[in-house]
mmCIF file of C-alpha atoms in Angstrom:
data_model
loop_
_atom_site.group_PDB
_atom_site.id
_atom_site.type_symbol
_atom_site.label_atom_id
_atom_site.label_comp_id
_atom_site.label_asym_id
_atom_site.label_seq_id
_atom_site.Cartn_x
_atom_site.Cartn_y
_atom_site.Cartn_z
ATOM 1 C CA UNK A 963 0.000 0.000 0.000
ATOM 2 C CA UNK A 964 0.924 3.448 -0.904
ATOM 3 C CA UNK A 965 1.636 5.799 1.883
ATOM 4 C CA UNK A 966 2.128 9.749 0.780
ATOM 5 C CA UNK A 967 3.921 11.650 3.263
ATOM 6 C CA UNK A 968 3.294 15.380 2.754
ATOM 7 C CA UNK A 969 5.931 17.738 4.553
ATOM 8 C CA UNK A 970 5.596 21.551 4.590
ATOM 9 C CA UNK A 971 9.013 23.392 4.579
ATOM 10 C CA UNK A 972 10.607 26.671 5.663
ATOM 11 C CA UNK A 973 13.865 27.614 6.163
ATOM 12 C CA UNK A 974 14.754 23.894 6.666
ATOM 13 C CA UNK A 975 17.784 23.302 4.265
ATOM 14 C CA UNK A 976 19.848 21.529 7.443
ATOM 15 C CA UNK A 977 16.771 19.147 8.364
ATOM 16 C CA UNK A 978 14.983 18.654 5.413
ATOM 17 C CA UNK A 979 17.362 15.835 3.412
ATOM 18 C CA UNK A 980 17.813 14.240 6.661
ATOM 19 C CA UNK A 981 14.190 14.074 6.846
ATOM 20 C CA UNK A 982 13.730 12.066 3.750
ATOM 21 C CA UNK A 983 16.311 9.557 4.303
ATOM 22 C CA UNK A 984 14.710 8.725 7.542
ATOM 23 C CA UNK A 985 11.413 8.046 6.010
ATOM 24 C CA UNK A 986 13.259 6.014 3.001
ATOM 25 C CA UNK A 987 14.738 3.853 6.099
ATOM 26 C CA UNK A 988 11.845 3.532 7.809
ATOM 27 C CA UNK A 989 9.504 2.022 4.328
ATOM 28 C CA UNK A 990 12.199 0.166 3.693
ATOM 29 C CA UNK A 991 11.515 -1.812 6.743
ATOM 30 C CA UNK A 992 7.894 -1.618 6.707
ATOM 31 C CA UNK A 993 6.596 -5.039 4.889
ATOM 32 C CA UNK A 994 3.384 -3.924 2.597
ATOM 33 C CA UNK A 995 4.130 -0.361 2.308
ATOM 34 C CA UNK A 996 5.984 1.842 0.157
ATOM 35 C CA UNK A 997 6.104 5.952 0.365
ATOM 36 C CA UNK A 998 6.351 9.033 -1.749
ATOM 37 C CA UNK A 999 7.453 12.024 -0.077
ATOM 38 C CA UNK A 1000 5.750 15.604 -1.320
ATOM 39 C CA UNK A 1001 7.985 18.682 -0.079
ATOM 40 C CA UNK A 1002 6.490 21.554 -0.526
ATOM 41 C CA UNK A 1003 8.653 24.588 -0.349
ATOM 42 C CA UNK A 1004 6.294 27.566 1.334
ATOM 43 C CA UNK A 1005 8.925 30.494 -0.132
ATOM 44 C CA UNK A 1006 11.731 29.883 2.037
ATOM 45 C CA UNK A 1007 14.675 32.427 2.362
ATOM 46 C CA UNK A 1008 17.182 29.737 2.236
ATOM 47 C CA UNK A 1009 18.702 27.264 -0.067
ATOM 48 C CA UNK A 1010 15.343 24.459 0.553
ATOM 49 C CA UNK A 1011 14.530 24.020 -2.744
ATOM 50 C CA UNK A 1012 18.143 23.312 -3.269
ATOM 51 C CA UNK A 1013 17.988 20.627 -1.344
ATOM 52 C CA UNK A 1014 14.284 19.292 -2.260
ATOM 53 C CA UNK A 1015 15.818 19.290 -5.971
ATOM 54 C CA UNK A 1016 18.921 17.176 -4.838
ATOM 55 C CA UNK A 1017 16.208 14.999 -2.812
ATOM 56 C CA UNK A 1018 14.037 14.796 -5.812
ATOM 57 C CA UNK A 1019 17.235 13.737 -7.937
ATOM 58 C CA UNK A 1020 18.437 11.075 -5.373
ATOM 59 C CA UNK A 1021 14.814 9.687 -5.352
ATOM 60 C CA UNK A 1022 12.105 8.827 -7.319
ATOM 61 C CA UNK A 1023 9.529 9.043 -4.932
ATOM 62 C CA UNK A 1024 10.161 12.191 -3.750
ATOM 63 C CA UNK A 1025 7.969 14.785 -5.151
ATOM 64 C CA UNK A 1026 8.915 18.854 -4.986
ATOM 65 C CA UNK A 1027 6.780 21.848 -5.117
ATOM 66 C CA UNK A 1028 8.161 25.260 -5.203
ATOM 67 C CA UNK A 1029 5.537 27.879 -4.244
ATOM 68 C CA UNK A 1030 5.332 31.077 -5.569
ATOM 69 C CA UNK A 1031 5.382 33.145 -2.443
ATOM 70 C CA UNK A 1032 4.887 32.282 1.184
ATOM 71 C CA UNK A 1033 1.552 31.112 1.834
ATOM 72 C CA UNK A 1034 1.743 29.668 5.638
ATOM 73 C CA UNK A 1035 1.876 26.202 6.412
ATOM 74 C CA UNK A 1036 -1.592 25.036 6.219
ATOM 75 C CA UNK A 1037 -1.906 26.308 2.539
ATOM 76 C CA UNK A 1038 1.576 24.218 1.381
ATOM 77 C CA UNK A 1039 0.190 21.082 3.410
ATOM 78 C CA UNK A 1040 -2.783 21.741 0.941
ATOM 79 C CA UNK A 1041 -0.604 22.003 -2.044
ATOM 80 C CA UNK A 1042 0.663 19.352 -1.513
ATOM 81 C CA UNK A 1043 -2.610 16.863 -0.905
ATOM 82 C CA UNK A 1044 -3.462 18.113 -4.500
ATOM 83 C CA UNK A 1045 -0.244 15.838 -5.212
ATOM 84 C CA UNK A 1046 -0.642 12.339 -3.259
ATOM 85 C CA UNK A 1047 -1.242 9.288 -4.916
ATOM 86 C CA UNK A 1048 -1.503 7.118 -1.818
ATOM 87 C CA UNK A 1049 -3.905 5.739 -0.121
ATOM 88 C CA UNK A 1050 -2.743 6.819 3.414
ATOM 89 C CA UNK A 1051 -1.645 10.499 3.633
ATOM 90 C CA UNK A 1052 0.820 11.508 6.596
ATOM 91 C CA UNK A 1053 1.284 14.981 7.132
ATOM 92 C CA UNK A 1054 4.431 16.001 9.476
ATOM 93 C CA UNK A 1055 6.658 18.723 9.954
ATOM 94 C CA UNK A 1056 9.798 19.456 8.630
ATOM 95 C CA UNK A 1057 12.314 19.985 11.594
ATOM 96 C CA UNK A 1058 12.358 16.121 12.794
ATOM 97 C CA UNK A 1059 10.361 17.147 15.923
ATOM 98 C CA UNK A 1060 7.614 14.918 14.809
ATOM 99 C CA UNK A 1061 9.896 11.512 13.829
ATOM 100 C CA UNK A 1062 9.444 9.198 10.830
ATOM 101 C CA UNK A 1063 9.999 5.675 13.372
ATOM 102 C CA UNK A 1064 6.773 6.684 14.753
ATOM 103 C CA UNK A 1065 4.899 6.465 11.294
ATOM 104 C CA UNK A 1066 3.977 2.510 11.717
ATOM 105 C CA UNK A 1067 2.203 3.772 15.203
ATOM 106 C CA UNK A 1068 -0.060 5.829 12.963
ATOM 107 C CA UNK A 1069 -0.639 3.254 10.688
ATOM 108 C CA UNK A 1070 -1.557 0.716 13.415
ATOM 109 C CA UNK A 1071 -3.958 2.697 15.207
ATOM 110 C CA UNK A 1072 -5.870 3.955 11.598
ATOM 111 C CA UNK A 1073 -6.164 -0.424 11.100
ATOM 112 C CA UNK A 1074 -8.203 -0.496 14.093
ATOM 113 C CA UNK A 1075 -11.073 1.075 11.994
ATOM 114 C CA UNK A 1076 -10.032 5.519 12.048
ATOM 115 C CA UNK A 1077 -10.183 7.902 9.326
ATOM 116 C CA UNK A 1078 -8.155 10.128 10.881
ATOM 117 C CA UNK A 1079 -5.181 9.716 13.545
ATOM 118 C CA UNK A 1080 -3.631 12.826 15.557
ATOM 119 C CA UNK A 1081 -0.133 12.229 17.638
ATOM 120 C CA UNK A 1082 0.144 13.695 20.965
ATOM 121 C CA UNK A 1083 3.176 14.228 22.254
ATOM 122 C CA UNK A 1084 4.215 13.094 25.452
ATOM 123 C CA UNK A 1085 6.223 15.832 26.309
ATOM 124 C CA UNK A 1086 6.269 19.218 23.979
ATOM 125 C CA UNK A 1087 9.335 20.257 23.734
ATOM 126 C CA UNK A 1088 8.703 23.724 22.399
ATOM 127 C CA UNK A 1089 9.864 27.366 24.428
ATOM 128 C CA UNK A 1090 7.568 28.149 27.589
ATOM 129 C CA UNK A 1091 6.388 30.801 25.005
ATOM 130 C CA UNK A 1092 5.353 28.532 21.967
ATOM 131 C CA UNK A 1093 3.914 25.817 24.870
ATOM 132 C CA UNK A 1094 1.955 29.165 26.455
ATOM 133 C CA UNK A 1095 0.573 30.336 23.670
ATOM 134 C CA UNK A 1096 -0.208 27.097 22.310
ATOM 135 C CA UNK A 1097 -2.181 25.732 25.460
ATOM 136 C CA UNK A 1098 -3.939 29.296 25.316
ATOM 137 C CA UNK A 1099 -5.279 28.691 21.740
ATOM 138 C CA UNK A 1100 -6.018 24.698 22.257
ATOM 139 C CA UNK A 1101 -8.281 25.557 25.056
ATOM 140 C CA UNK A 1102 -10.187 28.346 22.791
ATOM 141 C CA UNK A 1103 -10.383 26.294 19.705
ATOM 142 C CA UNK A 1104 -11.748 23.043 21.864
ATOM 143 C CA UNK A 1105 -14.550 25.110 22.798
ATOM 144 C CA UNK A 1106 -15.188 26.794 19.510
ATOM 145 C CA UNK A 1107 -14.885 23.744 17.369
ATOM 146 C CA UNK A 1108 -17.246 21.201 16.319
ATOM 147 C CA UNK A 1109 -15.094 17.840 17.231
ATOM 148 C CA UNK A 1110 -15.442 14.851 18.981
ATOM 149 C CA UNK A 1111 -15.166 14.794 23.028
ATOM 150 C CA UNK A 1112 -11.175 14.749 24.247
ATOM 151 C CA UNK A 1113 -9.993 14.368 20.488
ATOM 152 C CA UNK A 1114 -6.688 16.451 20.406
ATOM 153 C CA UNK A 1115 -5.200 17.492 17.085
ATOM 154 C CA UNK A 1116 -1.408 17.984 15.911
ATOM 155 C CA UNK A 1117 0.790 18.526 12.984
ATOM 156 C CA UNK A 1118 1.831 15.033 12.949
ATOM 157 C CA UNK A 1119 -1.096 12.853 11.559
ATOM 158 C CA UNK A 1120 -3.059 10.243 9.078
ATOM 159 C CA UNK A 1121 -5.839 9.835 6.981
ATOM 160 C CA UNK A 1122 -7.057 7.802 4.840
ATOM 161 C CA UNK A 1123 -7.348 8.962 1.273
ATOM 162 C CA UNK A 1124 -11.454 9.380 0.916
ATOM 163 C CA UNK A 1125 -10.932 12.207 3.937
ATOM 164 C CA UNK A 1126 -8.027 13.920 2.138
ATOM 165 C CA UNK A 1127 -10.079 14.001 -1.178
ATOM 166 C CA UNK A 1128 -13.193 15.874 0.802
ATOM 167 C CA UNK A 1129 -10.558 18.421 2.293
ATOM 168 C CA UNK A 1130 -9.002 19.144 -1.256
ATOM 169 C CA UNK A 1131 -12.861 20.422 -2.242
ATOM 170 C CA UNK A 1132 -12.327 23.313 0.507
ATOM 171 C CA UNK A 1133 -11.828 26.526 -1.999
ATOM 172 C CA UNK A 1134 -11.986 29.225 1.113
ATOM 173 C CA UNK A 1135 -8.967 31.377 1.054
ATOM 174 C CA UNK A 1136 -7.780 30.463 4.704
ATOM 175 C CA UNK A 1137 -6.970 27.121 5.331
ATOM 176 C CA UNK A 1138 -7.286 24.930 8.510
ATOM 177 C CA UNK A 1139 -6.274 21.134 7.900
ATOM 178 C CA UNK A 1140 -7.306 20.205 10.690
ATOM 179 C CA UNK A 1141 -11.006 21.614 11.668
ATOM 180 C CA UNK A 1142 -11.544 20.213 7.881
ATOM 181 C CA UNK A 1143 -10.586 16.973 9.222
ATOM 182 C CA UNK A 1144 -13.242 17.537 11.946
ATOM 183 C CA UNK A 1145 -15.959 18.905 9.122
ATOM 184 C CA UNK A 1146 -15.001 15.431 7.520
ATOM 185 C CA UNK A 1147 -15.535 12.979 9.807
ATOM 186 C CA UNK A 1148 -15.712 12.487 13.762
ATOM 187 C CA UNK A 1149 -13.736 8.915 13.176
ATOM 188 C CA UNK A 1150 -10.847 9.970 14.666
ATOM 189 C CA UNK A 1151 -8.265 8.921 17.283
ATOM 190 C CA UNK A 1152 -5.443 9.720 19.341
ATOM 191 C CA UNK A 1153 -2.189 7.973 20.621
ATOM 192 C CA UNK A 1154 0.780 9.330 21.831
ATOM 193 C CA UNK A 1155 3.671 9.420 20.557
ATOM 194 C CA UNK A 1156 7.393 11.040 21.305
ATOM 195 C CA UNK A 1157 8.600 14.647 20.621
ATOM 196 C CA UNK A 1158 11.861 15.116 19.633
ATOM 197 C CA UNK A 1159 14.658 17.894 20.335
ATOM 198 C CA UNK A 1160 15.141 20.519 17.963
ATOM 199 C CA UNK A 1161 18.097 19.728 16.401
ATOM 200 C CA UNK A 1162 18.036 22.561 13.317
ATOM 201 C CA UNK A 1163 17.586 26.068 13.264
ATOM 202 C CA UNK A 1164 14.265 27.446 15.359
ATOM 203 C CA UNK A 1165 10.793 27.735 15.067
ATOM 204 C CA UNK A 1166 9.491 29.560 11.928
ATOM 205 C CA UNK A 1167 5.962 30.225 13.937
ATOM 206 C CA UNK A 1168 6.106 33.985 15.297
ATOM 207 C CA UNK A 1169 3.545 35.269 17.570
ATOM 208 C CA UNK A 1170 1.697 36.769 14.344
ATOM 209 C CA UNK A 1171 1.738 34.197 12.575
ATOM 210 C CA UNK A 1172 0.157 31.949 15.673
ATOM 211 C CA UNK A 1173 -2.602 34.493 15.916
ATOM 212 C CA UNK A 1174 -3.362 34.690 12.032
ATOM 213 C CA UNK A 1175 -3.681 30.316 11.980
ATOM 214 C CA UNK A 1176 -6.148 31.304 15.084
ATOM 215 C CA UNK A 1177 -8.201 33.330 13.468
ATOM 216 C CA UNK A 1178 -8.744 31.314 10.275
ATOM 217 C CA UNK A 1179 -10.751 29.224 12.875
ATOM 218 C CA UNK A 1180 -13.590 31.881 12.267
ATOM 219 C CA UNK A 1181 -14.058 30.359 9.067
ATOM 220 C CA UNK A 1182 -15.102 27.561 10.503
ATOM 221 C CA UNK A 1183 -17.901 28.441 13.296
ATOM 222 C CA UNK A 1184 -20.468 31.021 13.658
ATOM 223 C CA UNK A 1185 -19.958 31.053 17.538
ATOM 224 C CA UNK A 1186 -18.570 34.303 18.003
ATOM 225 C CA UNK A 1187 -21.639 36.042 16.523
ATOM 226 C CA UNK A 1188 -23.700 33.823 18.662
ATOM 227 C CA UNK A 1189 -21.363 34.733 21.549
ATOM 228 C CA UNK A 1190 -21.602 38.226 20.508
ATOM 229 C CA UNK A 1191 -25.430 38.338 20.949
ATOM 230 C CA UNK A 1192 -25.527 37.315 23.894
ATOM 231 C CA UNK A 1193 -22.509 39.682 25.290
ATOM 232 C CA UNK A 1194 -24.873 42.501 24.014
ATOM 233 C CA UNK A 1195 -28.099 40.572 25.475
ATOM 234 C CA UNK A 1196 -26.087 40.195 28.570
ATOM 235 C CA UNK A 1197 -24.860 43.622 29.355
ATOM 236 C CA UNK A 1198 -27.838 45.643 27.873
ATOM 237 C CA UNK A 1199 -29.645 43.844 31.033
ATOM 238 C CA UNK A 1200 -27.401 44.805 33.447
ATOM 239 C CA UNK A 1201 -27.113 48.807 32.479
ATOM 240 C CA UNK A 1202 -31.118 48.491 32.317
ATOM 241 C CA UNK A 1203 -30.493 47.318 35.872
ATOM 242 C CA UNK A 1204 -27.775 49.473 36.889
ATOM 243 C CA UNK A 1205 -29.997 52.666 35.406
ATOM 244 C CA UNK A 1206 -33.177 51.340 37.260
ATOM 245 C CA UNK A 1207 -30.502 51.093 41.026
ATOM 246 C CA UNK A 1208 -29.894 54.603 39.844
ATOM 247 C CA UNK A 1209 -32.667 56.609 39.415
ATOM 248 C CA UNK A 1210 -34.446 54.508 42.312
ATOM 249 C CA UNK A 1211 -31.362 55.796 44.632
ATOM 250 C CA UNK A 1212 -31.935 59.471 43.495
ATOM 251 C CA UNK A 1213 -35.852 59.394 43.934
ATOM 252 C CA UNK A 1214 -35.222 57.855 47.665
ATOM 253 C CA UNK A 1215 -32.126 60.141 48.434
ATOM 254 C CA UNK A 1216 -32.026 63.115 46.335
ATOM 255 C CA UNK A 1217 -28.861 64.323 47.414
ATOM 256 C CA UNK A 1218 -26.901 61.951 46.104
ATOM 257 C CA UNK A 1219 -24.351 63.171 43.630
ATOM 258 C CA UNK A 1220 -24.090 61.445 40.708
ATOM 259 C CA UNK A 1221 -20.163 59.752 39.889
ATOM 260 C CA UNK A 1222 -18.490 60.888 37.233
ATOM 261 C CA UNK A 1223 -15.934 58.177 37.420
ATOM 262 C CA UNK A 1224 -17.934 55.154 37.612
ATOM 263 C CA UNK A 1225 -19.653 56.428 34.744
ATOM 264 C CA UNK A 1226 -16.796 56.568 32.435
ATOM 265 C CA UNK A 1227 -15.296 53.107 33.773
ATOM 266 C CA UNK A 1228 -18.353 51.471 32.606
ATOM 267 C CA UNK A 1229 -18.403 53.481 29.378
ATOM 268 C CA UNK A 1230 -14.917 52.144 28.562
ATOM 269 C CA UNK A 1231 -16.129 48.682 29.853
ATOM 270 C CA UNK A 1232 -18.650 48.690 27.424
ATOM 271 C CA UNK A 1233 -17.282 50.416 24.634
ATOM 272 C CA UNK A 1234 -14.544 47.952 25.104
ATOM 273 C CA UNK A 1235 -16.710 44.711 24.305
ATOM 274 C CA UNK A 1236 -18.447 46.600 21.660
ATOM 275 C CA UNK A 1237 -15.176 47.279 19.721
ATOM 276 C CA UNK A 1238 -14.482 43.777 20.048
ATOM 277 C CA UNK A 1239 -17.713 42.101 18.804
ATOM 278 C CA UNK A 1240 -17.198 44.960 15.693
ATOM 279 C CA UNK A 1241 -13.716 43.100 15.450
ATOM 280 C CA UNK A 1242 -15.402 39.691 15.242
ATOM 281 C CA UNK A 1243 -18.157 41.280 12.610
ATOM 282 C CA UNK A 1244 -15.113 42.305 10.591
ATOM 283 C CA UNK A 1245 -13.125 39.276 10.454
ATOM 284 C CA UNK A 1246 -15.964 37.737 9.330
ATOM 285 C CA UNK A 1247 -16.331 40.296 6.775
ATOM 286 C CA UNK A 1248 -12.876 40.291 5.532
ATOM 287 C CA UNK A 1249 -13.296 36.682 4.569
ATOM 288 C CA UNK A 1250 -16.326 36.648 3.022
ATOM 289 C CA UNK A 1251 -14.416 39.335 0.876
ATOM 290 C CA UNK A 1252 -11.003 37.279 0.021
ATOM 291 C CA UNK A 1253 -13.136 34.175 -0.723
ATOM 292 C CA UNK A 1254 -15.762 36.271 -2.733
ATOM 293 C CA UNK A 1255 -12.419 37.691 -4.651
ATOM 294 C CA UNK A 1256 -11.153 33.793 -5.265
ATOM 295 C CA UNK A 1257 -7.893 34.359 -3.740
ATOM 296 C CA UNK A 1258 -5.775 31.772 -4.445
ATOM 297 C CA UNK A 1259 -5.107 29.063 -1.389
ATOM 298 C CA UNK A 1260 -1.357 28.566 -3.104
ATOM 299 C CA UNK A 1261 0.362 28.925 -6.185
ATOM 300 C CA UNK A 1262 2.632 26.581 -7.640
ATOM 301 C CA UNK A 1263 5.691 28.143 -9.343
ATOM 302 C CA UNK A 1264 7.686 24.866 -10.077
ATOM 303 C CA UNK A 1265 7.496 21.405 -9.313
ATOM 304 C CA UNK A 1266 9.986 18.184 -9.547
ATOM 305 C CA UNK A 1267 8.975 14.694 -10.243
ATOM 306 C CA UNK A 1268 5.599 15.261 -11.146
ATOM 307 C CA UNK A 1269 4.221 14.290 -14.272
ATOM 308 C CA UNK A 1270 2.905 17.421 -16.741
ATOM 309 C CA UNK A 1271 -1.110 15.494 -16.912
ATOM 310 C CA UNK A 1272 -1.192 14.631 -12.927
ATOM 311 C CA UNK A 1273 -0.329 18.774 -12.760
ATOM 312 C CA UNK A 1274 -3.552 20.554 -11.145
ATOM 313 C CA UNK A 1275 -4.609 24.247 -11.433
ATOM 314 C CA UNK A 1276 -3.662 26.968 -8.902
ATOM 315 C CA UNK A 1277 -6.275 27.024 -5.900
#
């Protein structure tokens, strides 16, 4: 059986040839399965296409795309599923943090009936920053996501080909691999599985770039403006209340002064959340915009070992 293993990359010149030997080492043990490897190069300021053309030229199997600017990783992974000819479709970074060996795990744990299998590492091995911020957005996204109950997702994971077809149909202009996973199917399991030292370069994922793959979620769930209704529900009732305290103080006591300052802290309280729900409305609005203008998931500027008819349009 054919396995496609599809591999976003970066800046990753020193881990990315390593990368591919490891997975040719590990097939070449595996009885019943053989790999191709799609690199897709997301614009990188160094020399990986370089070394994803030497790749290419050392192996058959090894398919690369060169993109024509830097679209983020979730749009290469979906350049790249555009490619696959397997069956089974891996998707895993590019840094060895997430480690070919464990592939056959995956594999084992889709037999037992999945369409979909996430890692979890045992042990994140990421700065206090990256695990921070990263705990921060897994608890929002649990709670504005459709999924199944305790399902975690990763970078590191497997599907079987009928899932990765449905998720190539996605034309919106932000891409999420995995919450289109979860619109797929709710087949899915975990196991856990080792994270490995960073042994080239350093993360490529700035703070920005966390909180743009965050936001993409919106695409995905109408809860904020459900959330935002009931903010406004919520705290129209309590200034009706607060008014009512008020003017019911003044009629019993009439000598009350009224505060100034309590006045404008509640103001700025609730001009605050307002601001913030228009922020919501606009992100909203800002999509509906790029996907009404068809902007383009990816381009492809070049690719290597890929046949001119199995070559597929722009998305």
């Amino acid at each position: 059986m054919l396995v496609s293993i599809v591999v976003p990359c970066y800046n990753s010149e020193g881990s990315v040839g390593e990368l591919v030997d490891l997975c040719e080492e590990e097939f070449d043990r595996l009885d019943g399965y053989e790999c191709e490897i799609i690199l897709v190069n997301d614009y990188s300021k160094d020399r990986t296409f370089e070394t994803i053309r030497m790749c290419a030229e050392k192996y058959s199997n090894v398919k690369g795309i060169n993109l024509a600017k830097n679209f983020g990783q979730h749009a290469a992974i979906m350049a790249g599923l555009h490619y696959v000819s397997g069956e089974l479709v891996v998707g895993m970074d590019d840094d060895l943090q997430n480690h070919p060996s464990q592939i056959l795990q995956f594999i084992e744990k889709l037999n037992e009936g999945y369409d979909v299998v996430f890692g979890v590492f045992k042990e994140r091995k990421f700065s206090w920053f990256k695990n921070l911020t990263g705990a921060v957005s897994r608890f929002f996204l649990w709670h504005l996501l459709e999924r199944p109950k305790d399902i975690q997702m990763s970078s590191f994971w497997l599907a079987r080909r009928f899932v990765i077809d449905k998720v190539k149909e996605y034309e919106g202009e932000q891409v999420f691999i995995q919450i289109l996973f979860f619109r797929t199917t709710h087949n899915i399991a975990n196991i856990e599985i080792d994270h490995y030292e960073r042994e080239y370069g350093k993360s490529n994922y700035t703070f920005g770039k966390g909180l743009k793959l965050f936001l993409s979620c919106i695409n995905f769930t109408a809860l904020p403006l459900r959330l935002s209704t009931l903010f406004g529900m919520a705290f129209s009732s309590i200034g009706l209340i607060g008014a009512l305290v008020v003017l019911i103080r003044k009629l019993l006591h009439p000598s009350i002064a009224m505060g100034w300052a309590s006045v404008m802290c509640a103001m700025l309280v609730f001009f605050g959340i307002m601001f913030f729900m228009v922020g919501i409305l606009g992100e909203y609005v800002g999509k509906i915009i790029l996907n009404v203008n068809k902007t383009p998931q990816f381009v492809v500027r070049e690719t290597l070992n890929i046949a001119e008819e199995k070559r597929e349009k722009d998305h």
